[in-house]
mmCIF file of C-alpha atoms in Angstrom:
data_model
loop_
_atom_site.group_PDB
_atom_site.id
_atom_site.type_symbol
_atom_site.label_atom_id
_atom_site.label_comp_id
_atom_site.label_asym_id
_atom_site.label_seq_id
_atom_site.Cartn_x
_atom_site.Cartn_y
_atom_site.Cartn_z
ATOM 1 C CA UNK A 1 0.000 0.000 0.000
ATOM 2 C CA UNK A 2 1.261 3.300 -0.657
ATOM 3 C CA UNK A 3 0.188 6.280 1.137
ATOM 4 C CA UNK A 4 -0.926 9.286 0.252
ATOM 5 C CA UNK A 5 0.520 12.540 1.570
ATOM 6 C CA UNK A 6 -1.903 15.543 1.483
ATOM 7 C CA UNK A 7 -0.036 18.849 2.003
ATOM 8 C CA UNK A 8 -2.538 21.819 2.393
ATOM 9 C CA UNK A 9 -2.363 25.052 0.935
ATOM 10 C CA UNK A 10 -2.314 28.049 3.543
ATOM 11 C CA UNK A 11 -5.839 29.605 4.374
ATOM 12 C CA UNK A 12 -6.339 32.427 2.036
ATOM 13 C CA UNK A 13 -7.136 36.153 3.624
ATOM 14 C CA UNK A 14 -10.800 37.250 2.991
ATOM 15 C CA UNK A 15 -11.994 39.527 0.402
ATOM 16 C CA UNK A 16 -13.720 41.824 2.366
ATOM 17 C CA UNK A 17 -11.121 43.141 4.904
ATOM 18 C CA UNK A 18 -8.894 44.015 1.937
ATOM 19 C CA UNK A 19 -12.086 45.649 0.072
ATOM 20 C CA UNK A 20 -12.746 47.043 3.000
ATOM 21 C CA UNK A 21 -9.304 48.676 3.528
ATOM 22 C CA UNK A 22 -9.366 49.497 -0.186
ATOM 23 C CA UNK A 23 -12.450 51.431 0.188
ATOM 24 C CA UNK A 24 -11.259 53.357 3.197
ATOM 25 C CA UNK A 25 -8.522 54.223 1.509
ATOM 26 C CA UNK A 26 -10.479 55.993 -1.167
ATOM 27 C CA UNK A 27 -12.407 57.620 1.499
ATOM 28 C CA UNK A 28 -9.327 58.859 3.146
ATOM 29 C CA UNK A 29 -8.249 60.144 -0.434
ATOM 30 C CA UNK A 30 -11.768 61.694 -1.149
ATOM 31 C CA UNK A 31 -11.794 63.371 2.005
ATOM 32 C CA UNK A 32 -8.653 64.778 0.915
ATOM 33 C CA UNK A 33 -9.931 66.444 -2.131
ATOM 34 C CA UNK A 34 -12.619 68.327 -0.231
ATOM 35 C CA UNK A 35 -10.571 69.478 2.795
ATOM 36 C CA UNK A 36 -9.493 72.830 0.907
ATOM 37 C CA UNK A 37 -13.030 73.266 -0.239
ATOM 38 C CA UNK A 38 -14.668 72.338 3.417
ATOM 39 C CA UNK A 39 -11.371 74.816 5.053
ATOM 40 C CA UNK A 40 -13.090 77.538 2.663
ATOM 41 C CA UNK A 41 -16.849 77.046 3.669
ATOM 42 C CA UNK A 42 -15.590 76.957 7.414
ATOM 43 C CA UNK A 43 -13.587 79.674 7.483
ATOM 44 C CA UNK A 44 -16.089 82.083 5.300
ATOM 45 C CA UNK A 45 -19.486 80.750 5.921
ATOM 46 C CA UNK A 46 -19.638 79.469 9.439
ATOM 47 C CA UNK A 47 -16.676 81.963 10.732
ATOM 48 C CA UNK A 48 -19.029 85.032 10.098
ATOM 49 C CA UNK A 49 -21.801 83.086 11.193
ATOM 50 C CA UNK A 50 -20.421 82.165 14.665
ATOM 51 C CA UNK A 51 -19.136 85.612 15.053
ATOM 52 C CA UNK A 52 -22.403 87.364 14.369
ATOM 53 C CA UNK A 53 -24.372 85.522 16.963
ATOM 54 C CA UNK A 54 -21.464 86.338 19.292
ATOM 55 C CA UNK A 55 -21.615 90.292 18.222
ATOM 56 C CA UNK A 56 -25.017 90.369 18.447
ATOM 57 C CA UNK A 57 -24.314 89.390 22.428
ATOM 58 C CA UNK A 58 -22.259 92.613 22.533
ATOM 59 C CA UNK A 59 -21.813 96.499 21.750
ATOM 60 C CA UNK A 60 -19.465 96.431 19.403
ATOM 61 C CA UNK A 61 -18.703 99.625 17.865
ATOM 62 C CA UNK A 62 -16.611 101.525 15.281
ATOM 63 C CA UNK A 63 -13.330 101.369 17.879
ATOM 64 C CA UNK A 64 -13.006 98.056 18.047
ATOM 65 C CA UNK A 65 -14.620 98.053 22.166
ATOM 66 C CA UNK A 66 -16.502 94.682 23.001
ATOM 67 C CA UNK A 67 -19.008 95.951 25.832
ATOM 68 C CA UNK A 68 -21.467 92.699 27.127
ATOM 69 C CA UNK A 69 -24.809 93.255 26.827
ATOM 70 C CA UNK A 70 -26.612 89.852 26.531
ATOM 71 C CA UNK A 71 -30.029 89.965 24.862
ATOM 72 C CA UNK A 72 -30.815 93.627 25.135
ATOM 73 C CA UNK A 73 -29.829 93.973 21.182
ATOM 74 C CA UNK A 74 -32.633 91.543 20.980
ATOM 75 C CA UNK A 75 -34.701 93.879 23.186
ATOM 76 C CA UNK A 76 -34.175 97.195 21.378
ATOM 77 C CA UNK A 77 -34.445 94.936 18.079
ATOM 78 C CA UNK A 78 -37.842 94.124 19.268
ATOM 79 C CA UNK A 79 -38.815 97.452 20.527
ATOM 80 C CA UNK A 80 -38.028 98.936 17.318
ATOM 81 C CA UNK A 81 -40.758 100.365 14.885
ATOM 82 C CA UNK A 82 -38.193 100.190 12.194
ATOM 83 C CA UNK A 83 -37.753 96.802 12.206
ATOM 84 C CA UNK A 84 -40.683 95.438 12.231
ATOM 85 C CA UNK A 85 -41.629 98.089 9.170
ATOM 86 C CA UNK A 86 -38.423 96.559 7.396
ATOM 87 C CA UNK A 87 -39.968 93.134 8.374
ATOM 88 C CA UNK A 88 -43.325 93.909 6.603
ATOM 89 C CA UNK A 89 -41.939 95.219 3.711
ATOM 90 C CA UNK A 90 -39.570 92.167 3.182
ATOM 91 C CA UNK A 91 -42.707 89.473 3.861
ATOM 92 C CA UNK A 92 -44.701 91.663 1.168
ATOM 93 C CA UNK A 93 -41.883 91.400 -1.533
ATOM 94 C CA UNK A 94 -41.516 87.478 -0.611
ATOM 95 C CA UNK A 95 -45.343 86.918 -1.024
ATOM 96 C CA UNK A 96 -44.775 88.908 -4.502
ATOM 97 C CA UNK A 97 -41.754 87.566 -5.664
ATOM 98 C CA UNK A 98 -41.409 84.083 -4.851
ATOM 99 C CA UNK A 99 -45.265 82.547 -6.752
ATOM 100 C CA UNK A 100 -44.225 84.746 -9.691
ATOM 101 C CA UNK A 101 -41.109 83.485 -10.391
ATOM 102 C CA UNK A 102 -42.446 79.823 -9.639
ATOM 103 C CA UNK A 103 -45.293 80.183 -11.955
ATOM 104 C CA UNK A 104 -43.154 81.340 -14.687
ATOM 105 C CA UNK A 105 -40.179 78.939 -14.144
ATOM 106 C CA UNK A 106 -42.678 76.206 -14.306
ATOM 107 C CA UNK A 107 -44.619 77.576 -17.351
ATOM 108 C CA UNK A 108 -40.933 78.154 -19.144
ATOM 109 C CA UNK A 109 -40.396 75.357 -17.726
ATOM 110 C CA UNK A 110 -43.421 73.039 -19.555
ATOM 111 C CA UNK A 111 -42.698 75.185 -22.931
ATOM 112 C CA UNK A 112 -39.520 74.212 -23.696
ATOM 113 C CA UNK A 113 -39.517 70.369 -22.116
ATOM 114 C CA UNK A 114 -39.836 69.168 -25.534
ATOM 115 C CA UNK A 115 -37.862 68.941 -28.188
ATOM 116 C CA UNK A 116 -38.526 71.231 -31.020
ATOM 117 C CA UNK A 117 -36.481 73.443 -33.559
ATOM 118 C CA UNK A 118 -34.611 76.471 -31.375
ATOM 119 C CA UNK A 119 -35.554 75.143 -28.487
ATOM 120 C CA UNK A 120 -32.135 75.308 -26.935
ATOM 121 C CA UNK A 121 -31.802 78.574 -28.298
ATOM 122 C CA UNK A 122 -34.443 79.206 -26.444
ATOM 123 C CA UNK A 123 -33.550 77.843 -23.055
ATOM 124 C CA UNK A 124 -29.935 79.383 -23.536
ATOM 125 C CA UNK A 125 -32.165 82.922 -23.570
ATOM 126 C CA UNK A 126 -34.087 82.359 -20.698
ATOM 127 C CA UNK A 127 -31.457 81.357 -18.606
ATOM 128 C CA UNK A 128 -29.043 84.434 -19.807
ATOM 129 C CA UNK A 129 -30.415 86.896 -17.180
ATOM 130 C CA UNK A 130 -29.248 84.235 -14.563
ATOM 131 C CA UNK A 131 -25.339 84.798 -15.678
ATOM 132 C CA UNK A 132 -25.834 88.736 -16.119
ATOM 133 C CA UNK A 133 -24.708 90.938 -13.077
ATOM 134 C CA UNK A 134 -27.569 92.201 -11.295
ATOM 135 C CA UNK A 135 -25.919 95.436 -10.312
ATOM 136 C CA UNK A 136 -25.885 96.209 -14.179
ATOM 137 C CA UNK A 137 -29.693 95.024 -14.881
ATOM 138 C CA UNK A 138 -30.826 96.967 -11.481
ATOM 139 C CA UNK A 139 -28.953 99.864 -13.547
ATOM 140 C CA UNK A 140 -31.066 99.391 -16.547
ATOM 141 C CA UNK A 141 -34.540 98.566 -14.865
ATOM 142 C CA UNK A 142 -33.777 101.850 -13.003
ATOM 143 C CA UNK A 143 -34.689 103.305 -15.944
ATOM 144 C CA UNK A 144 -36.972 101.152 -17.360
ATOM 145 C CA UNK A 145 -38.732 102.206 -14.804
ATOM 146 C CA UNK A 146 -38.516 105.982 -14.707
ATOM 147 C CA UNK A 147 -41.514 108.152 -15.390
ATOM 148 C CA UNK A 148 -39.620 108.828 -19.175
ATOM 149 C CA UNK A 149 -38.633 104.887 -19.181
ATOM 150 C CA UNK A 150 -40.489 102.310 -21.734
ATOM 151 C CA UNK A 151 -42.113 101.231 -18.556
ATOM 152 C CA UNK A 152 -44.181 104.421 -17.856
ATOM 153 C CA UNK A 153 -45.361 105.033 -21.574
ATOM 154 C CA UNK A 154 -46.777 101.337 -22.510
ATOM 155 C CA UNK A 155 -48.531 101.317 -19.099
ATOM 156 C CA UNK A 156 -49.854 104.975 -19.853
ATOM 157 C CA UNK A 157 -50.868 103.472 -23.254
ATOM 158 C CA UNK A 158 -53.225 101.647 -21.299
ATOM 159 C CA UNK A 159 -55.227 104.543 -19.497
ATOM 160 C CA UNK A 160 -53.040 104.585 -16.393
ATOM 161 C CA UNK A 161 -51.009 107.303 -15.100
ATOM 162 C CA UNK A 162 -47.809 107.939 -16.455
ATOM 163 C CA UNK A 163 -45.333 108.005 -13.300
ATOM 164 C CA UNK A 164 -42.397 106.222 -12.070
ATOM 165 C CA UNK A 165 -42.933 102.913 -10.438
ATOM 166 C CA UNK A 166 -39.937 103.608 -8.131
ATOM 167 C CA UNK A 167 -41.406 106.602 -6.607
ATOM 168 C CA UNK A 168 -45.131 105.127 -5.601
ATOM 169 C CA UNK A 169 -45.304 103.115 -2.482
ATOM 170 C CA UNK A 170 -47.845 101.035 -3.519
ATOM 171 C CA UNK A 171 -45.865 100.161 -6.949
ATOM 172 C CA UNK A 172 -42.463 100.023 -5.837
ATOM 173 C CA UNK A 173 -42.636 96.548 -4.566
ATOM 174 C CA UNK A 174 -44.387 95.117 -7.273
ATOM 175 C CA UNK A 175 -41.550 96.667 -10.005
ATOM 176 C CA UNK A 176 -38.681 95.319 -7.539
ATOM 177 C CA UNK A 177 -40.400 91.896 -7.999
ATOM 178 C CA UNK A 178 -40.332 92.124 -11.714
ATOM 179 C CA UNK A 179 -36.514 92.792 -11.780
ATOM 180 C CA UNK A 180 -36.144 89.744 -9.529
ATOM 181 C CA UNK A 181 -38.709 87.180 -11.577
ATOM 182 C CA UNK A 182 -36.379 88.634 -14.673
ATOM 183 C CA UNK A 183 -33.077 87.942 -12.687
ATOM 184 C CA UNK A 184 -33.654 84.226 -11.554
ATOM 185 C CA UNK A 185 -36.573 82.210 -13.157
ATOM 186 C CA UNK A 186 -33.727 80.766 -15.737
ATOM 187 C CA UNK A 187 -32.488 79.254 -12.808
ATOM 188 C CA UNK A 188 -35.411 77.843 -11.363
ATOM 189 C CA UNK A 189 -36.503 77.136 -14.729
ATOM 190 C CA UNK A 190 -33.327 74.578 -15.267
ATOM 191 C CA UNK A 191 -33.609 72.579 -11.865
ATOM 192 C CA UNK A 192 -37.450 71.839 -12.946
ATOM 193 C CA UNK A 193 -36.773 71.111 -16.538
ATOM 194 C CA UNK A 194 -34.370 68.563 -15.326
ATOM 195 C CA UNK A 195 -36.713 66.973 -13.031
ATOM 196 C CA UNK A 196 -39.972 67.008 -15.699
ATOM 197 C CA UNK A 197 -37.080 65.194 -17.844
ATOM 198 C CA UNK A 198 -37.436 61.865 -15.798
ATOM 199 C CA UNK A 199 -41.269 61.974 -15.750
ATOM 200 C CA UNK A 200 -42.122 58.434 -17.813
ATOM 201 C CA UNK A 201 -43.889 59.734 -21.163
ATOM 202 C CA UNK A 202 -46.206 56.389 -20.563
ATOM 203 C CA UNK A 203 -47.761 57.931 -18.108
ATOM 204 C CA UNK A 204 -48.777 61.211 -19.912
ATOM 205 C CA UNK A 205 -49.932 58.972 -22.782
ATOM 206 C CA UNK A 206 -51.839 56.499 -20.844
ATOM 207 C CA UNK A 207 -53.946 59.731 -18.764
ATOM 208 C CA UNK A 208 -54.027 61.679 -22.839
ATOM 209 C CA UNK A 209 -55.824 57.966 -24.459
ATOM 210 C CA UNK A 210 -58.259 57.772 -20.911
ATOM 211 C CA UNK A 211 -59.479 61.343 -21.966
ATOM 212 C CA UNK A 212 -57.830 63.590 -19.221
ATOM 213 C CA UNK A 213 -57.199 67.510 -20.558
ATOM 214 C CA UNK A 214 -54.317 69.512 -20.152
ATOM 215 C CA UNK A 215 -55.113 70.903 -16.922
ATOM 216 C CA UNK A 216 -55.648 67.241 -15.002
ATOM 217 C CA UNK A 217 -52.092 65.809 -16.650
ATOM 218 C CA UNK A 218 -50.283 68.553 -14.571
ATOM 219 C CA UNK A 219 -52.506 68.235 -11.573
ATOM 220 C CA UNK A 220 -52.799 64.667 -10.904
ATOM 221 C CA UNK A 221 -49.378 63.460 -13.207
ATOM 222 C CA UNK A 222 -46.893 66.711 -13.685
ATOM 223 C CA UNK A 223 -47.370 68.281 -10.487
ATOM 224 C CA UNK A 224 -46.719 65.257 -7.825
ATOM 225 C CA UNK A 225 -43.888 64.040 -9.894
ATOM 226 C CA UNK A 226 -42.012 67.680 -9.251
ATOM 227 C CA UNK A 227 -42.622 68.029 -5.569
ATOM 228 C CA UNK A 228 -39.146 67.375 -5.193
ATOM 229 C CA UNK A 229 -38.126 69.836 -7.720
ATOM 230 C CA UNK A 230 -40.903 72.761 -6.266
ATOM 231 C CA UNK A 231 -39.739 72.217 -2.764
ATOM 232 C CA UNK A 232 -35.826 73.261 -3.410
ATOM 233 C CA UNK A 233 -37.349 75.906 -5.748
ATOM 234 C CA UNK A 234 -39.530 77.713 -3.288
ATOM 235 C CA UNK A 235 -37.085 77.577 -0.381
ATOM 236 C CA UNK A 236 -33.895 78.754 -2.415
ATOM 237 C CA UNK A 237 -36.535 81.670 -4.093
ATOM 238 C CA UNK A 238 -37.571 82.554 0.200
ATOM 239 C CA UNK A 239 -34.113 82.519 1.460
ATOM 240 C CA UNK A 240 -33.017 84.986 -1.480
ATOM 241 C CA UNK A 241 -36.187 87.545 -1.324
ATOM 242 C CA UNK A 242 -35.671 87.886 2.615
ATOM 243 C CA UNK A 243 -32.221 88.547 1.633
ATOM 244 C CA UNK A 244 -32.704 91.110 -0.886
ATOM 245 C CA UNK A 245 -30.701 93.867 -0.751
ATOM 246 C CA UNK A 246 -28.401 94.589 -4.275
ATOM 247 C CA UNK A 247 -31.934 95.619 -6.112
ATOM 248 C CA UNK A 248 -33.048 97.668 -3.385
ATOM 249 C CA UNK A 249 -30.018 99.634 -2.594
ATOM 250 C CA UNK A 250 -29.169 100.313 -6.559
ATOM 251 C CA UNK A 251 -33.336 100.825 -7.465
ATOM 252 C CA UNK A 252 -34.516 103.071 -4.561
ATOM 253 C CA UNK A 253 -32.223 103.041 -1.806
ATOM 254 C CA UNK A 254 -34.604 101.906 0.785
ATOM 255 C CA UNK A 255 -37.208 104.605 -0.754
ATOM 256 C CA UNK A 256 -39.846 106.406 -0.839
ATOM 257 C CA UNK A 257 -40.122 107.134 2.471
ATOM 258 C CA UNK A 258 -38.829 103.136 3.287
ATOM 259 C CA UNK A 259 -41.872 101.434 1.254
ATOM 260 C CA UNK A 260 -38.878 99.006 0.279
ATOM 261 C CA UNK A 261 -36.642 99.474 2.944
ATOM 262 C CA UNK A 262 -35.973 95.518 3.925
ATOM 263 C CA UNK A 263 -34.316 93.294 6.678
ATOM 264 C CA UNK A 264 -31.101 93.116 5.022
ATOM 265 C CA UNK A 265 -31.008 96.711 3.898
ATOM 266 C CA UNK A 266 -31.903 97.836 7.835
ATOM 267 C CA UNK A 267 -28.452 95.750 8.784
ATOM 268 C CA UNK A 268 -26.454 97.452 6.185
ATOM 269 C CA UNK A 269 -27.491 100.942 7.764
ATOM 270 C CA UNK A 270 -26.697 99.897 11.591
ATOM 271 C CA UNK A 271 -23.743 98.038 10.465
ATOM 272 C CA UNK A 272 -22.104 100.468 7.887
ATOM 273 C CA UNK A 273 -23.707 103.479 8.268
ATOM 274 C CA UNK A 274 -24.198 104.251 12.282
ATOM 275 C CA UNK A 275 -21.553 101.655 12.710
ATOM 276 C CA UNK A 276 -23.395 100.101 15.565
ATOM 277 C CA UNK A 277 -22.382 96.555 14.696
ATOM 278 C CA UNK A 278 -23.673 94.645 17.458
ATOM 279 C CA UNK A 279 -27.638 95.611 16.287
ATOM 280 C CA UNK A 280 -26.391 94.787 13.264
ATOM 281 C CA UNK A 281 -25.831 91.150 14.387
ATOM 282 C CA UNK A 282 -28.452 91.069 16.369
ATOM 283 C CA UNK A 283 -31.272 91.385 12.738
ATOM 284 C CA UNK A 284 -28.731 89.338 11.132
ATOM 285 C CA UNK A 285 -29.144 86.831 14.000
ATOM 286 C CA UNK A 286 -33.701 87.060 13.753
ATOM 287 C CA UNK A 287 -32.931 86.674 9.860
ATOM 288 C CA UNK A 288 -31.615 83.431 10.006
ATOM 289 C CA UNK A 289 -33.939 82.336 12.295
ATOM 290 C CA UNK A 290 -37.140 83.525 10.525
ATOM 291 C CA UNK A 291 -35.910 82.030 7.396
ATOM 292 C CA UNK A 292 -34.980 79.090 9.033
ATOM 293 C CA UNK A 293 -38.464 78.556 10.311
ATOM 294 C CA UNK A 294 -40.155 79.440 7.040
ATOM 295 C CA UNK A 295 -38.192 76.545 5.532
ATOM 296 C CA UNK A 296 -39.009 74.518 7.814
ATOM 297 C CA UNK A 297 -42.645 75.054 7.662
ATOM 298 C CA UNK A 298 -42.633 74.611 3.303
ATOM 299 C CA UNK A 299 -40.386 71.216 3.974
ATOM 300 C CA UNK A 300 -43.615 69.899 6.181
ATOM 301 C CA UNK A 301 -45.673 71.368 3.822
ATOM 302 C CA UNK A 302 -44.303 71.087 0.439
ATOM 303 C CA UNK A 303 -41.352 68.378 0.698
ATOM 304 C CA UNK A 304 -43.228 65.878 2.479
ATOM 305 C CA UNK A 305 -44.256 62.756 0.904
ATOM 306 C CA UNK A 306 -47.687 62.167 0.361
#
């Protein structure tokens, strides 16, 4: 008989620690990548941010002298008549600005989804306001808006008054609302095109052959499948109209007598012009916390699922 010698191989390592070394690896490399850009954000977005709440603890003035004074910023803030004037104004222009420009990035939105001759010429001109400095089209609208501006006459055309829109109270608002629908539906206009771009064309068909109009297709079809889409609209479109301030300041300097004087532009004047920088902080402090709020309130309204 002979025997038989069995010599066995060494037990192999797993997979999955090296994989999972492998992978960490990349993370560690990834992570590498974004430090600069994550160094960046921290030092000039959550810096400032940290050192406004702590100003707005403190009278800080023009000479560089910290003096404590714990929430009575917050007091005077909310003792002021200004404020909450500035804080009307600012909620009127929101409630203006922010349906208009979602009712016309969606309708620009639903013109140009599908694909026809010039239809990327035409998207390339709707978005083209997005890229142009809004310094330079406040400029313009200034005097688009003038009682001698194109504005005035076609509206006098009409049977109404020929005046300047930046001078009425009432109308000064609405005209600061058209600059901004102008200035940023191209924007808005992209994020939903992309979004009505993964909506199944079955699904339009199939609701078209069972007889449903135009109107029920983007109620019961269009509009659910861009909830996602709306929700990052409308809160991007809040956040920027509570921070307007670049319009205002080049259009009618807070004018007349502060029918568009806002939140932002009421910081800029304690911050920069009476150089008491601790109010300052102290609105810039509410801001954030109002807008904060209002997003959260659309996200349980609008971003939940149904």
């Amino acid at each position: 008989m002979t025997a038989t010698v069995t010599t066995e191989s060494p037990p192999r390592r797993p997979a999955a620690p090296r994989a999972k070394r492998r992978m960490s690896r990349q993370t560690r490399v990834g992570l590498l990548f974004v430090l600069p850009c994550f160094l960046l954000f921290l030092v000039f977005r959550f810096g400032p941010a940290i050192a406004g709440v702590v100003l707005s603890l403190f009278d800080y003035t023009i000479d560089g002298q910290l003096n404590w004074k714990g929430l009575d910023n917050f007091v005077r803030l909310f003792d002021d008549p200004t404020f909450w004037s500035a804080l009307r104004v600012t909620a009127i222009y929101t409630v203006i600005s922010v349906p208009v420009t979602l009712a016309v990035s969606v309708g620009m939105a639903l013109l140009v989804r599908r694909g026809f001759r010039g239809s990327k010429l035409f998207r390339s001109i709707f978005f083209l306001p997005v890229v142009t400095s809004l310094v330079l089209a406040a400029v313009v609208f200034k005097w688009v808006f003038s009682a001698d501006g194109p504005w005035a006459s076609f509206v006098h055309l009409l049977g109404f008054p020929q005046e300047s829109w930046l001078t009425n109270s009432f109308l000064v608002l609405p005209a600061l609302a058209i600059v901004s629908v102008w200035a940023r539906f191209g924007y808005d206009m992209l994020i939903i095109l992309a979004r009505l771009q993964d909506l199944p064309r079955e699904q339009e068909e199939a609701a078209l052959v069972d007889g449903a109009g135009p109107w029920k297709r983007f109620r019961y079809i269009i509009l659910p499948h861009l909830k996602p889409a709306l929700f990052f609209v409308v809160v991007i479109e809040t956040t920027a109209s509570f921070q307007v301030f670049d319009l205002v300041y080049v259009m009618t300097g807070g004018g007349p007598v502060r029918s568009s004087y806002t939140l932002v532009y009421q910081l800029y004047d304690q911050g920069f012009q009476y150089f008491d920088r601790g109010y300052a902080s102290a609105i810039g402090v509410v801001l954030f916390v109002l807008t904060l709020v209002i997003a959260l309130v659309q996200r349980w309204v609008i971003g939940r699922k149904g």
